[in-house]
């Protein structure tokens, strides 16, 4: 999941035959990686897109290796991933499609005090994160100037918790602060409780749309991170993202492991929906990937630490399966049952599901109140405390 969905796709205008697909796998990752600036304006958007893009790229890369059956099934996934980049409007939604009782059952043997409360289980199984992107060009060919808008919506069992949109030069935000307070375990101040110096955040606490200039916002965040450094120096100039050359090295290394460890098979389907399953040993896949990433650790952002052998000793040695659903060749759904990694699943199922579709509303909300970026830091500010990047 490199930088964006754009990274997970490639510059392609037609389906390629298997030989050409194998030759161009590395080139697709290289071309797409250079498009990553399209989602840099919002931490939440960037992180979520990064996660989705990586898995798609890795499985698509693995599709070019293996037996004839693997090659055929894998290439269908590869083509479907390419199809995402040919779209101008795209949304994906991530969530657990499980009953709250499944979570509590899986946590049944937790240490005293570590059990999952029923209300938390209900919240976790009801959370949905939806990311929407709309562009004037196919996403694989889009740069930042081509984007009409991007958006992230975080919903809970009882409705929308927070929503972010990036349109033009502004980032827009609104949240249900009462609901967020319940989720986070502490109440936010009311509008009347704000000090006079932070009254500009009144609309945030009232759940209204606010906006901030993205360039000023980035500058303010860098200033804050610099002043918070214990040595008083500003570290904002240190790279916190992986450059294109390093991305290519990582993709090449990881694809080799995935291609060796993952098998693809076609499970048929009905009503025009085809199901393809990718299977692998979770331990072998994880340890193999980390072995390949070890020599590249110096090229990763400062502070990056990979798990040690001691950390990995308890990783389950179990088979995992990732299910891909394709309709008329389009990727519509990816799912994985997380319960299989538990010591004792007790018959519970915990599917983590990623759905693809058309982008939702990414237009600029009317009536949004502008917040001065230099005023970041108050308790009502949506841009502190991890409320954007922390989801």
PDB file of C-alpha atoms in Angstrom, residues 159-337:
ATOM      1  CA  UNK A 159     -24.103   7.794  12.272  1.00  0.00           C
ATOM      2  CA  UNK A 160     -21.236   9.992  11.065  1.00  0.00           C
ATOM      3  CA  UNK A 161     -18.528  10.726  13.662  1.00  0.00           C
ATOM      4  CA  UNK A 162     -16.245  12.929  11.572  1.00  0.00           C
ATOM      5  CA  UNK A 163     -15.815  14.017   7.970  1.00  0.00           C
ATOM      6  CA  UNK A 164     -12.919  15.636   6.146  1.00  0.00           C
ATOM      7  CA  UNK A 165     -12.842  17.007   2.595  1.00  0.00           C
ATOM      8  CA  UNK A 166      -9.984  18.559   0.661  1.00  0.00           C
ATOM      9  CA  UNK A 167     -11.205  20.795  -2.162  1.00  0.00           C
ATOM     10  CA  UNK A 168      -9.045  23.401  -3.882  1.00  0.00           C
ATOM     11  CA  UNK A 169      -6.905  25.213  -1.352  1.00  0.00           C
ATOM     12  CA  UNK A 170      -8.977  24.290   1.696  1.00  0.00           C
ATOM     13  CA  UNK A 171      -9.490  21.404   4.076  1.00  0.00           C
ATOM     14  CA  UNK A 172     -13.045  21.139   5.423  1.00  0.00           C
ATOM     15  CA  UNK A 173     -13.978  19.391   8.666  1.00  0.00           C
ATOM     16  CA  UNK A 174     -16.977  18.608  10.838  1.00  0.00           C
ATOM     17  CA  UNK A 175     -17.572  16.168  13.700  1.00  0.00           C
ATOM     18  CA  UNK A 176     -20.135  14.945  16.180  1.00  0.00           C
ATOM     19  CA  UNK A 177     -18.153  15.981  19.248  1.00  0.00           C
ATOM     20  CA  UNK A 178     -20.555  14.387  21.721  1.00  0.00           C
ATOM     21  CA  UNK A 179     -20.272  11.020  19.977  1.00  0.00           C
ATOM     22  CA  UNK A 180     -16.489  11.350  19.690  1.00  0.00           C
ATOM     23  CA  UNK A 181     -16.281  12.152  23.382  1.00  0.00           C
ATOM     24  CA  UNK A 182     -18.144   8.955  24.210  1.00  0.00           C
ATOM     25  CA  UNK A 183     -15.877   6.909  21.954  1.00  0.00           C
ATOM     26  CA  UNK A 184     -12.659   8.429  23.325  1.00  0.00           C
ATOM     27  CA  UNK A 185     -13.806   8.132  26.920  1.00  0.00           C
ATOM     28  CA  UNK A 186     -13.834  11.796  27.887  1.00  0.00           C
ATOM     29  CA  UNK A 187     -16.124  14.717  27.063  1.00  0.00           C
ATOM     30  CA  UNK A 188     -14.982  17.626  24.931  1.00  0.00           C
ATOM     31  CA  UNK A 189     -15.635  21.120  26.247  1.00  0.00           C
ATOM     32  CA  UNK A 190     -18.822  22.824  25.200  1.00  0.00           C
ATOM     33  CA  UNK A 191     -18.767  25.990  23.114  1.00  0.00           C
ATOM     34  CA  UNK A 192     -19.535  28.018  26.250  1.00  0.00           C
ATOM     35  CA  UNK A 193     -16.517  26.520  28.048  1.00  0.00           C
ATOM     36  CA  UNK A 194     -13.980  27.647  25.450  1.00  0.00           C
ATOM     37  CA  UNK A 195     -11.625  30.422  26.557  1.00  0.00           C
ATOM     38  CA  UNK A 196     -11.933  33.693  24.669  1.00  0.00           C
ATOM     39  CA  UNK A 197      -8.613  33.051  22.896  1.00  0.00           C
ATOM     40  CA  UNK A 198     -10.097  29.944  21.230  1.00  0.00           C
ATOM     41  CA  UNK A 199     -13.624  31.062  20.447  1.00  0.00           C
ATOM     42  CA  UNK A 200     -12.930  30.484  16.745  1.00  0.00           C
ATOM     43  CA  UNK A 201     -13.407  26.761  17.415  1.00  0.00           C
ATOM     44  CA  UNK A 202     -16.981  27.229  18.633  1.00  0.00           C
ATOM     45  CA  UNK A 203     -18.406  25.920  15.338  1.00  0.00           C
ATOM     46  CA  UNK A 204     -16.292  22.773  15.599  1.00  0.00           C
ATOM     47  CA  UNK A 205     -17.789  21.891  18.971  1.00  0.00           C
ATOM     48  CA  UNK A 206     -21.258  22.548  17.601  1.00  0.00           C
ATOM     49  CA  UNK A 207     -20.712  20.069  14.762  1.00  0.00           C
ATOM     50  CA  UNK A 208     -20.694  22.686  12.003  1.00  0.00           C
ATOM     51  CA  UNK A 209     -18.445  22.736   8.940  1.00  0.00           C
ATOM     52  CA  UNK A 210     -15.160  24.629   9.346  1.00  0.00           C
ATOM     53  CA  UNK A 211     -12.286  25.085   6.942  1.00  0.00           C
ATOM     54  CA  UNK A 212      -8.587  25.919   6.986  1.00  0.00           C
ATOM     55  CA  UNK A 213      -6.152  26.907   4.259  1.00  0.00           C
ATOM     56  CA  UNK A 214      -4.078  23.772   3.593  1.00  0.00           C
ATOM     57  CA  UNK A 215      -0.783  25.563   2.964  1.00  0.00           C
ATOM     58  CA  UNK A 216      -1.145  27.601   6.164  1.00  0.00           C
ATOM     59  CA  UNK A 217      -2.224  24.495   8.030  1.00  0.00           C
ATOM     60  CA  UNK A 218       0.861  22.553   6.946  1.00  0.00           C
ATOM     61  CA  UNK A 219       3.060  25.478   7.946  1.00  0.00           C
ATOM     62  CA  UNK A 220       1.418  25.714  11.368  1.00  0.00           C
ATOM     63  CA  UNK A 221       1.777  21.972  12.001  1.00  0.00           C
ATOM     64  CA  UNK A 222       5.481  22.133  11.095  1.00  0.00           C
ATOM     65  CA  UNK A 223       5.971  25.088  13.405  1.00  0.00           C
ATOM     66  CA  UNK A 224       4.292  23.212  16.239  1.00  0.00           C
ATOM     67  CA  UNK A 225       6.338  20.060  15.702  1.00  0.00           C
ATOM     68  CA  UNK A 226       9.528  22.119  15.671  1.00  0.00           C
ATOM     69  CA  UNK A 227       8.739  24.013  18.862  1.00  0.00           C
ATOM     70  CA  UNK A 228       7.736  20.800  20.615  1.00  0.00           C
ATOM     71  CA  UNK A 229      11.136  19.216  20.001  1.00  0.00           C
ATOM     72  CA  UNK A 230      13.034  18.863  23.285  1.00  0.00           C
ATOM     73  CA  UNK A 231      16.157  20.378  21.794  1.00  0.00           C
ATOM     74  CA  UNK A 232      14.277  23.376  20.462  1.00  0.00           C
ATOM     75  CA  UNK A 233      15.330  22.625  16.879  1.00  0.00           C
ATOM     76  CA  UNK A 234      12.890  22.382  14.019  1.00  0.00           C
ATOM     77  CA  UNK A 235      12.888  18.936  12.455  1.00  0.00           C
ATOM     78  CA  UNK A 236      10.212  19.698   9.940  1.00  0.00           C
ATOM     79  CA  UNK A 237      12.710  19.439   7.107  1.00  0.00           C
ATOM     80  CA  UNK A 238      13.461  15.789   7.877  1.00  0.00           C
ATOM     81  CA  UNK A 239      11.751  13.496   5.377  1.00  0.00           C
ATOM     82  CA  UNK A 240       8.765  11.640   6.826  1.00  0.00           C
ATOM     83  CA  UNK A 241       7.847   9.842   3.607  1.00  0.00           C
ATOM     84  CA  UNK A 242       9.528   7.217   1.460  1.00  0.00           C
ATOM     85  CA  UNK A 243      11.061   8.469  -1.774  1.00  0.00           C
ATOM     86  CA  UNK A 244      10.235   6.914  -5.133  1.00  0.00           C
ATOM     87  CA  UNK A 245      13.535   5.018  -5.465  1.00  0.00           C
ATOM     88  CA  UNK A 246      13.088   3.410  -2.054  1.00  0.00           C
ATOM     89  CA  UNK A 247       9.474   2.582  -2.861  1.00  0.00           C
ATOM     90  CA  UNK A 248      10.671   0.689  -5.934  1.00  0.00           C
ATOM     91  CA  UNK A 249      13.185  -1.284  -3.850  1.00  0.00           C
ATOM     92  CA  UNK A 250      10.532  -2.164  -1.296  1.00  0.00           C
ATOM     93  CA  UNK A 251       8.013  -3.176  -3.949  1.00  0.00           C
ATOM     94  CA  UNK A 252      10.544  -5.388  -5.700  1.00  0.00           C
ATOM     95  CA  UNK A 253      11.619  -7.061  -2.459  1.00  0.00           C
ATOM     96  CA  UNK A 254       8.141  -7.606  -1.096  1.00  0.00           C
ATOM     97  CA  UNK A 255       6.638  -8.726  -4.412  1.00  0.00           C
ATOM     98  CA  UNK A 256       9.210 -11.504  -4.572  1.00  0.00           C
ATOM     99  CA  UNK A 257       8.155 -12.800  -1.165  1.00  0.00           C
ATOM    100  CA  UNK A 258       4.448 -12.542  -1.941  1.00  0.00           C
ATOM    101  CA  UNK A 259       4.915 -14.246  -5.294  1.00  0.00           C
ATOM    102  CA  UNK A 260       6.721 -17.119  -3.588  1.00  0.00           C
ATOM    103  CA  UNK A 261       4.377 -17.512  -0.626  1.00  0.00           C
ATOM    104  CA  UNK A 262       0.921 -16.672  -2.051  1.00  0.00           C
ATOM    105  CA  UNK A 263      -1.209 -18.932  -4.222  1.00  0.00           C
ATOM    106  CA  UNK A 264      -4.220 -17.741  -6.204  1.00  0.00           C
ATOM    107  CA  UNK A 265      -7.223 -19.875  -7.124  1.00  0.00           C
ATOM    108  CA  UNK A 266     -10.506 -19.209  -8.899  1.00  0.00           C
ATOM    109  CA  UNK A 267     -13.535 -20.255  -6.840  1.00  0.00           C
ATOM    110  CA  UNK A 268     -16.150 -19.431  -9.450  1.00  0.00           C
ATOM    111  CA  UNK A 269     -19.225 -17.391  -8.521  1.00  0.00           C
ATOM    112  CA  UNK A 270     -22.754 -16.425  -9.508  1.00  0.00           C
ATOM    113  CA  UNK A 271     -24.817 -13.455 -10.715  1.00  0.00           C
ATOM    114  CA  UNK A 272     -21.831 -12.092 -12.614  1.00  0.00           C
ATOM    115  CA  UNK A 273     -19.608 -12.027  -9.502  1.00  0.00           C
ATOM    116  CA  UNK A 274     -16.381 -14.049  -9.611  1.00  0.00           C
ATOM    117  CA  UNK A 275     -14.474 -14.982  -6.436  1.00  0.00           C
ATOM    118  CA  UNK A 276     -10.705 -15.402  -6.357  1.00  0.00           C
ATOM    119  CA  UNK A 277      -8.873 -16.487  -3.213  1.00  0.00           C
ATOM    120  CA  UNK A 278      -5.234 -15.767  -2.327  1.00  0.00           C
ATOM    121  CA  UNK A 279      -3.769 -17.981   0.411  1.00  0.00           C
ATOM    122  CA  UNK A 280      -0.514 -17.889   2.354  1.00  0.00           C
ATOM    123  CA  UNK A 281       1.067 -18.800   5.676  1.00  0.00           C
ATOM    124  CA  UNK A 282       0.804 -15.683   7.823  1.00  0.00           C
ATOM    125  CA  UNK A 283       4.115 -16.332   9.611  1.00  0.00           C
ATOM    126  CA  UNK A 284       6.065 -17.195   6.451  1.00  0.00           C
ATOM    127  CA  UNK A 285       4.660 -14.182   4.622  1.00  0.00           C
ATOM    128  CA  UNK A 286       5.369 -11.743   7.456  1.00  0.00           C
ATOM    129  CA  UNK A 287       8.848 -13.003   8.306  1.00  0.00           C
ATOM    130  CA  UNK A 288       9.778 -13.177   4.625  1.00  0.00           C
ATOM    131  CA  UNK A 289       8.700  -9.581   4.048  1.00  0.00           C
ATOM    132  CA  UNK A 290      10.571  -8.321   7.122  1.00  0.00           C
ATOM    133  CA  UNK A 291      13.738 -10.206   6.103  1.00  0.00           C
ATOM    134  CA  UNK A 292      13.669  -8.376   2.776  1.00  0.00           C
ATOM    135  CA  UNK A 293      12.952  -4.998   4.378  1.00  0.00           C
ATOM    136  CA  UNK A 294      15.775  -5.318   6.917  1.00  0.00           C
ATOM    137  CA  UNK A 295      18.584  -4.191   4.549  1.00  0.00           C
ATOM    138  CA  UNK A 296      16.421  -1.186   3.524  1.00  0.00           C
ATOM    139  CA  UNK A 297      15.765   0.136   7.024  1.00  0.00           C
ATOM    140  CA  UNK A 298      18.314   2.965   6.634  1.00  0.00           C
ATOM    141  CA  UNK A 299      16.321   4.247   3.651  1.00  0.00           C
ATOM    142  CA  UNK A 300      13.081   4.419   5.641  1.00  0.00           C
ATOM    143  CA  UNK A 301      11.911   7.556   7.510  1.00  0.00           C
ATOM    144  CA  UNK A 302      13.812   8.401  10.676  1.00  0.00           C
ATOM    145  CA  UNK A 303      12.604   6.477  13.691  1.00  0.00           C
ATOM    146  CA  UNK A 304      11.264   3.520  11.715  1.00  0.00           C
ATOM    147  CA  UNK A 305      11.811   0.265  13.582  1.00  0.00           C
ATOM    148  CA  UNK A 306      11.060  -3.183  12.207  1.00  0.00           C
ATOM    149  CA  UNK A 307       9.884  -6.000  14.508  1.00  0.00           C
ATOM    150  CA  UNK A 308      12.657  -8.190  15.914  1.00  0.00           C
ATOM    151  CA  UNK A 309      12.815 -11.999  15.920  1.00  0.00           C
ATOM    152  CA  UNK A 310      11.677 -11.820  19.538  1.00  0.00           C
ATOM    153  CA  UNK A 311       8.634  -9.806  18.493  1.00  0.00           C
ATOM    154  CA  UNK A 312       7.758 -12.354  15.821  1.00  0.00           C
ATOM    155  CA  UNK A 313       8.096 -15.522  17.864  1.00  0.00           C
ATOM    156  CA  UNK A 314       4.403 -15.530  18.780  1.00  0.00           C
ATOM    157  CA  UNK A 315       3.126 -14.767  15.268  1.00  0.00           C
ATOM    158  CA  UNK A 316       0.533 -17.459  14.402  1.00  0.00           C
ATOM    159  CA  UNK A 317       1.758 -20.110  11.979  1.00  0.00           C
ATOM    160  CA  UNK A 318      -1.597 -20.284  10.247  1.00  0.00           C
ATOM    161  CA  UNK A 319      -2.927 -20.051   6.733  1.00  0.00           C
ATOM    162  CA  UNK A 320      -4.743 -16.830   5.864  1.00  0.00           C
ATOM    163  CA  UNK A 321      -7.034 -16.308   2.901  1.00  0.00           C
ATOM    164  CA  UNK A 322      -7.851 -13.046   1.141  1.00  0.00           C
ATOM    165  CA  UNK A 323     -11.033 -13.117  -0.942  1.00  0.00           C
ATOM    166  CA  UNK A 324     -11.366 -10.918  -4.030  1.00  0.00           C
ATOM    167  CA  UNK A 325     -14.791 -10.332  -5.597  1.00  0.00           C
ATOM    168  CA  UNK A 326     -14.898  -9.206  -9.237  1.00  0.00           C
ATOM    169  CA  UNK A 327     -18.027  -8.165 -11.142  1.00  0.00           C
ATOM    170  CA  UNK A 328     -17.680  -7.857 -14.897  1.00  0.00           C
ATOM    171  CA  UNK A 329     -13.929  -7.655 -14.335  1.00  0.00           C
ATOM    172  CA  UNK A 330     -14.163  -4.821 -11.777  1.00  0.00           C
ATOM    173  CA  UNK A 331     -12.812  -5.243  -8.259  1.00  0.00           C
ATOM    174  CA  UNK A 332     -15.752  -4.691  -5.902  1.00  0.00           C
ATOM    175  CA  UNK A 333     -14.720  -6.294  -2.618  1.00  0.00           C
ATOM    176  CA  UNK A 334     -11.707  -7.661  -0.708  1.00  0.00           C
ATOM    177  CA  UNK A 335     -12.133  -9.512   2.575  1.00  0.00           C
ATOM    178  CA  UNK A 336     -10.170 -11.496   5.161  1.00  0.00           C
ATOM    179  CA  UNK A 337     -11.351 -13.313   8.284  1.00  0.00           C
TER     180      UNK A 337
END
